PDB file of C-alpha atoms in Angstrom:
ATOM      1  CA  MET A   1      16.124   0.190   6.494  1.00  0.00           C
ATOM      2  CA  TYR A   2      13.099  -1.959   5.728  1.00  0.00           C
ATOM      3  CA  LEU A   3      10.909  -1.803   2.654  1.00  0.00           C
ATOM      4  CA  ALA A   4       7.236  -2.748   2.688  1.00  0.00           C
ATOM      5  CA  GLU A   5       5.149  -2.841  -0.483  1.00  0.00           C
ATOM      6  CA  VAL A   6       1.789  -3.814  -1.917  1.00  0.00           C
ATOM      7  CA  PRO A   7       2.684  -5.759  -5.092  1.00  0.00           C
ATOM      8  CA  VAL A   8      -0.780  -5.393  -6.656  1.00  0.00           C
ATOM      9  CA  LEU A   9      -0.495  -1.577  -6.448  1.00  0.00           C
ATOM     10  CA  PRO A  10       2.531  -0.764  -8.631  1.00  0.00           C
ATOM     11  CA  GLY A  11       4.781   1.720  -6.863  1.00  0.00           C
ATOM     12  CA  CYS A  12       2.997   1.428  -3.522  1.00  0.00           C
ATOM     13  CA  ARG A  13       5.886   1.063  -1.104  1.00  0.00           C
ATOM     14  CA  ALA A  14       7.248   2.653   2.041  1.00  0.00           C
ATOM     15  CA  TRP A  15      10.480   2.595   4.010  1.00  0.00           C
ATOM     16  CA  GLY A  16      11.121   2.507   7.739  1.00  0.00           C
ATOM     17  CA  GLU A  17      13.996   2.029  10.148  1.00  0.00           C
ATOM     18  CA  THR A  18      12.192  -1.035  11.545  1.00  0.00           C
ATOM     19  CA  ALA A  19       9.784  -3.512   9.968  1.00  0.00           C
ATOM     20  CA  GLU A  20       7.021  -2.099  12.153  1.00  0.00           C
ATOM     21  CA  GLU A  21       7.744   1.459  11.010  1.00  0.00           C
ATOM     22  CA  ALA A  22       7.774   0.406   7.352  1.00  0.00           C
ATOM     23  CA  LEU A  23       4.380  -1.286   7.772  1.00  0.00           C
ATOM     24  CA  HIS A  24       3.002   1.728   9.623  1.00  0.00           C
ATOM     25  CA  ASN A  25       4.210   4.026   6.833  1.00  0.00           C
ATOM     26  CA  LEU A  26       2.808   1.672   4.196  1.00  0.00           C
ATOM     27  CA  ASP A  27      -0.632   1.859   5.789  1.00  0.00           C
ATOM     28  CA  GLY A  28      -0.854   5.567   4.983  1.00  0.00           C
ATOM     29  CA  VAL A  29       0.686   5.203   1.544  1.00  0.00           C
ATOM     30  CA  ALA A  30      -1.727   2.404   0.599  1.00  0.00           C
ATOM     31  CA  ALA A  31      -4.689   4.474   1.782  1.00  0.00           C
ATOM     32  CA  ASP A  32      -3.479   7.368  -0.384  1.00  0.00           C
ATOM     33  CA  PHE A  33      -3.054   5.054  -3.385  1.00  0.00           C
ATOM     34  CA  ILE A  34      -6.600   3.731  -3.006  1.00  0.00           C
ATOM     35  CA  ALA A  35      -7.972   7.258  -2.569  1.00  0.00           C
ATOM     36  CA  SER A  36      -6.135   8.331  -5.732  1.00  0.00           C
ATOM     37  CA  TYR A  37      -7.546   5.392  -7.702  1.00  0.00           C
ATOM     38  CA  ASN A  38     -11.043   6.341  -6.538  1.00  0.00           C
ATOM     39  CA  GLN A  39     -10.558  10.073  -7.136  1.00  0.00           C
ATOM     40  CA  HIS A  40      -9.396   9.508 -10.713  1.00  0.00           C
ATOM     41  CA  GLY A  41     -12.067   6.901 -11.492  1.00  0.00           C
ATOM     42  CA  ASP A  42      -9.519   4.132 -11.951  1.00  0.00           C
ATOM     43  CA  GLU A  43     -10.507   0.579 -11.096  1.00  0.00           C
ATOM     44  CA  LEU A  44      -8.692  -0.991  -8.190  1.00  0.00           C
ATOM     45  CA  PRO A  45      -6.954  -4.297  -8.883  1.00  0.00           C
ATOM     46  CA  GLN A  46      -9.527  -7.077  -8.477  1.00  0.00           C
ATOM     47  CA  SER A  47      -7.642  -8.685  -5.582  1.00  0.00           C
ATOM     48  CA  ILE A  48      -8.059  -5.510  -3.519  1.00  0.00           C
ATOM     49  CA  ALA A  49     -11.555  -4.582  -4.666  1.00  0.00           C
ATOM     50  CA  ALA A  50     -12.832  -8.094  -3.875  1.00  0.00           C
ATOM     51  CA  ALA A  51     -11.219  -8.193  -0.445  1.00  0.00           C
ATOM     52  CA  GLY A  52     -12.868  -5.049   0.846  1.00  0.00           C
ATOM     53  CA  GLU A  53      -9.829  -4.407   3.015  1.00  0.00           C
ATOM     54  CA  LEU A  54      -6.080  -4.280   2.683  1.00  0.00           C
ATOM     55  CA  VAL A  55      -4.159  -7.140   4.252  1.00  0.00           C
ATOM     56  CA  ILE A  56      -0.417  -6.785   4.578  1.00  0.00           C
ATOM     57  CA  ALA A  57       1.713  -9.913   4.835  1.00  0.00           C
ATOM     58  CA  VAL A  58       4.924  -9.759   6.817  1.00  0.00           C
TER      59      VAL A  58
END
């Protein structure tokens, strides 16, 4: 199993049987995290808010 995570979003992580699957799963999880931040009026971490997009390093 592979684990992919977004360190600046505590708890934002996803598993997959391959690295590609983990990254694919993380894409949806990260989108849900950002939507939840916005829905609850929480500020996104500055590194994400400033970027305007989510970049995942492999």
